[in-house]
């Protein structure tokens, strides 16, 4: 087929920008630089062992560990380098932060500095990379504080401590059977599929909406013994299916690659839970706020879904550290609101013998 009827990412961004006549085009240029980084990572991921990039980082001795205390894959490091290399020169950034770097990244002195901050997880789900399961890159663009832009000073961690609602742009690339780029610039969510022959992301999924209800939940059930009561209640009710309080059967998924889970939920609904649990008191959740929960959370909210800590809207959380972890629930709005309601309700009565107290919701909804 010679002519594609799909818009390119560039065309989409230019048409979006017409909604902001005073826009300089800087944000569009930055998004396209990020998209190029994702295309480069897609190509490297697709090569796999042929490219010699599988396995753990480190010279065969003890695998290196990132700031998270997690084993670093070669592709984690390669992907991080690609993000830096494809964006640092642009004059659009005041600084960057990444899952793979302990401290904020300062733009090298040979490049001009700009007004945006780029925050990213260069390769999420990388524990799956050696077994050829879909992985992704997640990114978020914030405005740098005015004094950073005016003075050109180095960025500090505190410059990134902005609530998710203040993100200008959020998105992910999914390296799956097809490579996709899913993006919000604050006016809904749009999905683009990479045409490898053109090397272009083509608009294939305009104005994505998350169905408000679902019968599919995603959680790592091996952590069940560490869950807090509201999460136990929610999952138990899903497992009880037709015979229980929900009156309908549920399906369960767990890919251990959040980008893949998020994409499935954007496409057909569902709910994802990696809640705060009692597994490791030093880690109030596994996922990181700035470059995982916030960008995915904004996408969900922009697509009519909801993102929460279980106790409060994710977009309201004020970060307190660069690599802060947080409990995360997102997906179909009515399902997330149910989970939040369970967190608000008083703790279950200890007297399980009395069915009246055990069944807190007297009405089957
Ligand atoms: P990795 O990047 O270390 O594979 O972690 C992936 C992730 O951050 C997220 O994408 C998954 O949903 C979650 O962790 C999987 O966690 P479990 O390995 O505990 O299932």
Coordinates of C-alpha atoms and ligand atoms in Angstrom, one line a residue:
X1 CA 0.0 0.0 0.0
X2 CA 1.8 3.1 -1.2
X3 CA -0.2 5.8 0.7
X4 CA -0.9 5.5 4.4
X5 CA -4.0 7.4 5.5
X6 CA -2.4 7.8 9.0
X7 CA -0.9 11.0 10.3
X8 CA 2.7 10.9 11.4
X9 CA 3.7 11.9 15.0
X10 CA 5.2 15.1 13.6
X11 CA 2.0 16.1 11.8
X12 CA -0.1 15.3 14.9
X13 CA 2.2 17.5 17.1
X14 CA 2.1 20.4 14.7
X15 CA -1.7 20.2 14.4
X16 CA -1.9 20.0 18.3
X17 CA 0.4 23.0 18.6
X18 CA -2.1 25.1 16.5
X19 CA -4.3 25.0 19.7
X20 CA -1.6 27.1 21.4
X21 CA -0.7 29.9 19.0
X22 CA 2.0 31.3 21.4
X23 CA 3.8 28.0 21.6
X24 CA 7.4 28.1 20.5
X25 CA 7.6 24.6 19.2
X26 CA 10.2 23.6 21.8
X27 CA 8.0 21.0 23.4
X28 CA 7.2 19.4 20.1
X29 CA 10.9 19.3 19.3
X30 CA 11.7 17.6 22.6
X31 CA 8.9 15.0 22.1
X32 CA 10.3 14.2 18.7
X33 CA 13.8 13.8 20.3
X34 CA 12.3 11.4 22.8
X35 CA 10.5 9.5 20.1
X36 CA 13.8 9.1 18.2
X37 CA 15.4 7.7 21.4
X38 CA 12.6 5.2 21.6
X39 CA 13.0 4.2 18.0
X40 CA 16.7 3.6 18.6
X41 CA 16.0 1.5 21.7
X42 CA 13.3 -0.4 19.8
X43 CA 15.9 -1.4 17.2
X44 CA 18.4 -2.4 19.9
X45 CA 15.8 -4.4 21.8
X46 CA 14.7 -6.2 18.6
X47 CA 18.3 -7.3 17.9
X48 CA 18.4 -9.1 21.3
X49 CA 21.3 -11.6 21.5
X50 CA 22.4 -10.8 18.0
X51 CA 23.3 -7.3 19.3
X52 CA 25.0 -8.8 22.3
X53 CA 23.0 -6.6 24.6
X54 CA 21.1 -9.2 26.6
X55 CA 22.1 -10.3 30.1
X56 CA 23.3 -8.3 33.1
X57 CA 25.6 -5.3 33.1
X58 CA 29.0 -5.9 34.4
X59 CA 32.0 -7.9 33.0
X60 CA 30.7 -11.3 33.9
X61 CA 31.7 -10.8 37.5
X62 CA 28.9 -9.8 40.0
X63 CA 26.2 -8.0 38.0
X64 CA 26.1 -4.3 38.6
X65 CA 23.3 -2.9 40.7
X66 CA 21.5 0.4 40.1
X67 CA 20.5 3.0 42.6
X68 CA 17.4 1.0 43.2
X69 CA 19.5 -1.9 44.5
X70 CA 18.3 -3.9 41.5
X71 CA 20.4 -5.9 39.0
X72 CA 21.2 -3.7 36.1
X73 CA 20.7 -5.2 32.6
X74 CA 23.0 -4.2 29.8
X75 CA 20.0 -2.8 28.0
X76 CA 19.1 -0.7 31.0
X77 CA 22.4 1.1 30.7
X78 CA 22.3 1.2 26.8
X79 CA 18.8 2.7 26.9
X80 CA 19.7 5.3 29.5
X81 CA 22.7 6.4 27.3
X82 CA 20.4 6.6 24.3
X83 CA 18.0 8.9 26.1
X84 CA 20.8 11.2 27.2
X85 CA 22.6 11.3 23.9
X86 CA 19.4 12.0 21.9
X87 CA 18.2 14.9 24.1
X88 CA 21.1 16.6 26.0
X89 CA 22.3 18.6 22.9
X90 CA 18.9 20.2 22.1
X91 CA 19.0 23.3 24.2
X92 CA 15.5 22.4 25.4
X93 CA 16.4 20.8 28.7
X94 CA 17.6 22.3 32.1
X95 CA 18.3 18.8 33.4
X96 CA 17.2 15.1 33.5
X97 CA 16.5 12.4 36.0
X98 CA 16.4 8.6 35.3
X99 CA 15.8 5.4 37.2
X100 CA 19.4 4.4 36.2
X101 CA 21.1 7.5 37.6
X102 CA 21.3 8.3 41.4
X103 CA 21.6 12.0 40.9
X104 CA 20.0 14.5 38.5
X105 CA 21.8 14.7 35.1
X106 CA 23.4 18.1 34.4
X107 CA 23.4 19.3 30.8
X108 CA 27.0 19.3 29.6
X109 CA 28.5 22.8 29.4
X110 CA 29.0 22.6 25.6
X111 CA 25.2 22.6 25.2
X112 CA 22.7 25.4 25.8
X113 CA 20.2 24.8 28.6
X114 CA 16.4 25.1 28.2
X115 CA 13.2 25.3 30.1
X116 CA 12.1 21.6 30.5
X117 CA 13.0 18.7 32.7
X118 CA 13.0 15.2 31.3
X119 CA 12.3 12.3 33.7
X120 CA 12.4 8.7 32.5
X121 CA 12.7 5.0 33.1
X122 CA 14.7 4.1 30.0
X123 CA 13.7 0.4 30.1
X124 CA 10.9 -0.7 32.3
X125 CA 10.3 -4.4 32.8
X126 CA 13.9 -5.2 31.9
X127 CA 13.8 -8.3 34.1
X128 CA 11.8 -9.7 31.2
X129 CA 14.2 -8.8 28.4
X130 CA 16.2 -12.0 28.5
X131 CA 13.0 -14.0 28.1
X132 CA 11.7 -11.9 25.2
X133 CA 8.7 -10.5 26.9
X134 CA 7.5 -6.9 26.0
X135 CA 9.3 -4.1 27.7
X136 CA 9.0 -0.3 27.5
X137 CA 10.4 3.1 28.1
X138 CA 8.4 5.6 30.2
X139 CA 8.9 9.4 30.2
X140 CA 7.6 12.6 31.7
X141 CA 8.3 16.2 30.8
X142 CA 8.1 18.9 33.5
X143 CA 8.7 22.7 33.4
X144 CA 12.0 23.7 35.1
X145 CA 11.5 26.2 37.9
X146 CA 11.8 29.8 36.7
X147 CA 15.1 30.5 38.6
X148 CA 16.7 27.5 36.9
X149 CA 15.7 28.8 33.5
X150 CA 16.7 32.4 34.3
X151 CA 20.1 31.5 35.9
X152 CA 21.0 28.4 33.9
X153 CA 22.1 26.9 37.2
X154 CA 22.6 23.1 37.7
X155 CA 19.4 21.4 38.7
X156 CA 18.9 19.9 42.1
X157 CA 16.7 17.0 43.2
X158 CA 14.1 19.5 44.6
X159 CA 13.5 21.0 41.1
X160 CA 11.9 17.6 40.2
X161 CA 9.6 17.5 43.2
X162 CA 6.5 18.5 41.3
X163 CA 3.1 16.7 41.6
X164 CA 2.0 14.6 38.6
X165 CA -0.7 17.1 37.7
X166 CA 2.1 19.5 36.7
X167 CA 3.5 17.3 34.0
X168 CA 3.4 18.9 30.5
X169 CA 3.8 15.7 28.7
X170 CA 3.7 12.0 29.7
X171 CA 4.1 8.9 27.6
X172 CA 5.6 5.5 27.0
X173 CA 7.1 3.4 24.2
X174 CA 6.1 -0.3 24.2
X175 CA 8.5 -2.7 22.5
X176 CA 6.2 -5.5 21.8
X177 CA 4.9 -7.4 18.7
X178 CA 4.7 -3.8 17.3
X179 CA 6.5 -0.8 18.7
X180 CA 4.1 1.8 19.9
X181 CA 4.4 5.3 21.3
X182 CA 1.5 6.5 23.5
X183 CA 1.4 10.1 24.5
X184 CA -0.5 12.8 26.2
X185 CA 0.2 16.5 25.9
X186 CA -2.7 17.4 28.1
X187 CA -5.5 17.0 25.6
X188 CA -6.3 13.3 25.7
X189 CA -4.2 10.2 24.9
X190 CA -3.1 9.2 21.4
X191 CA -1.3 6.0 20.2
X192 CA 1.2 5.7 17.4
X193 CA 2.5 2.6 15.7
X194 CA 6.1 2.5 14.3
X195 CA 6.2 1.8 10.6
X196 CA 9.6 0.3 10.4
X197 CA 9.8 0.9 6.6
X198 CA 9.2 4.6 7.1
X199 CA 10.9 4.9 10.5
X200 CA 7.9 7.0 11.5
X201 CA 5.3 6.7 14.3
X202 CA 1.9 6.7 12.6
X203 CA -1.3 7.8 14.5
X204 CA -3.2 4.5 14.7
X205 CA -5.1 4.9 18.0
X206 CA -6.5 8.4 18.3
X207 CA -8.3 9.6 21.5
X208 CA -7.8 6.4 23.5
X209 CA -10.5 6.0 26.3
X210 CA -10.3 3.5 29.2
X211 CA -13.6 1.6 29.7
X212 CA -14.9 2.7 33.1
X213 CA -15.7 -0.9 34.2
X214 CA -13.7 -4.2 33.8
X215 CA -13.5 -7.8 34.7
X216 CA -9.7 -8.1 34.6
X217 CA -7.3 -7.2 37.4
X218 CA -3.5 -7.3 37.5
X219 CA -1.5 -7.9 40.7
X220 CA 1.5 -10.0 41.8
X221 CA -0.4 -12.5 43.8
X222 CA 2.8 -13.9 45.3
X223 CA 2.7 -10.9 47.6
X224 CA -0.7 -11.7 49.0
X225 CA 0.5 -12.3 52.6
X226 CA 1.9 -8.7 52.7
X227 CA -1.2 -6.9 51.4
X228 CA -3.2 -4.5 53.5
X229 CA -6.8 -5.4 54.4
X230 CA -8.5 -3.2 51.6
X231 CA -6.4 -4.9 48.9
X232 CA -7.1 -8.4 50.3
X233 CA -10.8 -7.6 50.4
X234 CA -10.7 -6.3 46.8
X235 CA -8.8 -9.3 45.4
X236 CA -10.8 -11.8 47.4
X237 CA -14.0 -10.4 46.0
X238 CA -12.6 -10.6 42.4
X239 CA -11.6 -14.3 43.1
X240 CA -15.1 -15.0 44.5
X241 CA -16.5 -14.0 41.2
X242 CA -20.2 -14.6 40.5
X243 CA -20.6 -16.3 43.9
X244 CA -19.4 -13.3 45.8
X245 CA -20.1 -9.6 46.4
X246 CA -19.2 -8.6 42.9
X247 CA -21.7 -10.9 41.2
X248 CA -19.4 -11.4 38.2
X249 CA -16.3 -13.4 37.3
X250 CA -12.9 -11.8 36.9
X251 CA -9.8 -12.7 34.9
X252 CA -6.3 -12.1 36.2
X253 CA -3.1 -10.9 34.4
X254 CA 0.5 -10.3 35.5
X255 CA 3.2 -9.6 32.9
X256 CA 5.7 -8.0 35.4
X257 CA 6.2 -5.2 32.8
X258 CA 4.1 -2.2 33.8
X259 CA 4.1 -0.6 30.3
X260 CA 2.6 -3.7 28.8
X261 CA -0.1 -3.9 31.6
X262 CA -0.8 -0.1 31.2
X263 CA -1.2 -0.6 27.4
X264 CA -3.6 -3.5 27.8
X265 CA -5.7 -1.4 30.2
X266 CA -5.7 1.6 27.8
X267 CA -6.9 -0.7 25.1
X268 CA -9.5 -2.8 26.8
X269 CA -9.9 -1.6 30.4
X270 CA -8.7 -3.3 33.6
X271 CA -7.1 -2.4 36.9
X272 CA -3.4 -2.7 37.9
X273 CA -2.4 -2.8 41.5
X274 CA 1.1 -2.7 43.0
X275 CA -0.1 -1.5 46.3
X276 CA 1.8 -0.4 49.4
X277 CA 2.4 -3.6 51.3
X278 CA 4.2 -4.9 54.4
X279 CA 6.9 -6.8 52.5
X280 CA 9.7 -4.3 53.2
X281 CA 8.8 -1.4 55.5
X282 CA 11.6 0.7 53.8
X283 CA 9.8 0.4 50.5
X284 CA 6.2 1.8 50.6
X285 CA 5.5 0.2 47.3
X286 CA 7.7 -1.1 44.5
X287 CA 7.1 1.4 41.7
X288 CA 8.7 4.8 41.5
X289 CA 6.6 7.9 41.7
X290 CA 8.4 10.3 39.3
X291 CA 9.1 8.2 36.3
X292 CA 6.6 5.3 36.5
X293 CA 3.5 6.2 38.6
X294 CA 3.2 9.8 37.5
X295 CA 3.5 9.4 33.7
X296 CA 1.4 6.3 33.6
X297 CA -1.0 8.0 36.0
X298 CA -1.5 11.1 33.8
X299 CA -2.1 8.9 30.8
X300 CA -4.8 7.0 32.6
X301 CA -6.5 10.2 33.9
X302 CA -6.3 11.8 30.4
X303 CA -7.9 8.6 28.9
X304 CA -10.8 8.8 31.4
X305 CA -9.4 6.3 33.8
X306 CA -8.0 6.9 37.3
X307 CA -4.7 6.6 39.1
X308 CA -4.3 6.5 42.9
X309 CA -2.1 5.5 45.8
X310 CA -5.2 3.7 47.0
X311 CA -5.7 6.5 49.5
X312 CA -5.3 9.7 47.4
X313 CA -5.2 10.7 43.7
X314 CA -1.7 10.0 42.3
X315 CA -1.6 13.3 40.6
X316 CA -1.8 15.2 43.9
X317 CA 1.2 13.5 45.6
X318 CA 4.1 15.9 46.3
X319 CA 7.4 14.1 45.7
X320 CA 9.9 14.1 48.5
X321 CA 12.8 12.3 46.9
X322 CA 14.0 11.5 43.3
X323 CA 13.6 7.7 43.5
X324 CA 10.7 7.6 45.9
X325 CA 8.6 4.5 45.7
X326 CA 4.8 4.5 46.1
X327 CA 1.8 2.2 46.1
X328 CA 0.1 2.4 42.7
X329 CA -3.4 1.5 41.5
X330 CA -4.6 2.6 38.1
X331 CA -7.1 1.7 35.3
X332 CA -10.9 1.6 34.9
X333 CA -12.3 4.5 36.9
X334 CA -15.1 2.7 38.7
X335 CA -12.8 -0.1 39.8
X336 CA -10.1 2.2 41.1
X337 CA -12.8 4.2 42.9
X338 CA -14.0 1.0 44.5
X339 CA -10.5 0.2 45.8
X340 CA -10.2 3.8 47.2
X341 CA -13.6 3.3 48.9
X342 CA -12.3 0.1 50.5
X343 CA -9.3 2.0 51.8
X344 CA -11.6 4.6 53.4
X345 CA -13.9 2.2 55.1
X346 CA -13.2 1.2 58.7
X347 CA -10.9 -1.8 59.3
X348 CA -12.8 -5.1 59.1
X349 CA -14.3 -6.2 62.4
X350 CA -12.1 -8.8 64.0
X351 CA -15.2 -10.9 64.9
X352 CA -15.4 -12.8 61.6
X353 CA -17.9 -15.1 63.3
X354 CA -20.6 -12.5 62.9
X355 CA -21.5 -12.4 59.2
X356 CA -23.2 -9.0 59.6
X357 CA -19.9 -7.3 60.4
X358 CA -17.8 -9.3 57.8
X359 CA -20.0 -8.2 54.9
X360 CA -19.4 -4.4 55.2
X361 CA -21.2 -3.5 52.0
X362 CA -24.8 -4.6 52.6
X363 CA -25.9 -3.8 49.1
X364 CA -24.6 -5.8 46.1
X365 CA -23.5 -3.2 43.6
Ligands
LIG1 P1 12.0 -4.3 36.3 O1 12.2 -3.2 35.4 O2 13.0 -4.5 37.4 O3 11.7 -5.6 35.6 O4 10.6 -4.0 37.2 C1 9.5 -3.9 36.4 C2 8.5 -3.2 37.3 O5 9.0 -2.0 37.8 C3 7.1 -3.0 36.6 O6 7.3 -2.8 35.3 C4 6.4 -4.3 36.9 O7 5.0 -4.1 37.0 C5 6.9 -4.6 38.3 O8 8.2 -4.1 38.5 C6 7.0 -6.1 38.5 O9 7.3 -6.4 39.8 P2 7.5 -7.9 40.3 O10 8.8 -8.4 39.7 O11 7.5 -7.8 41.8 O12 6.3 -8.7 39.8

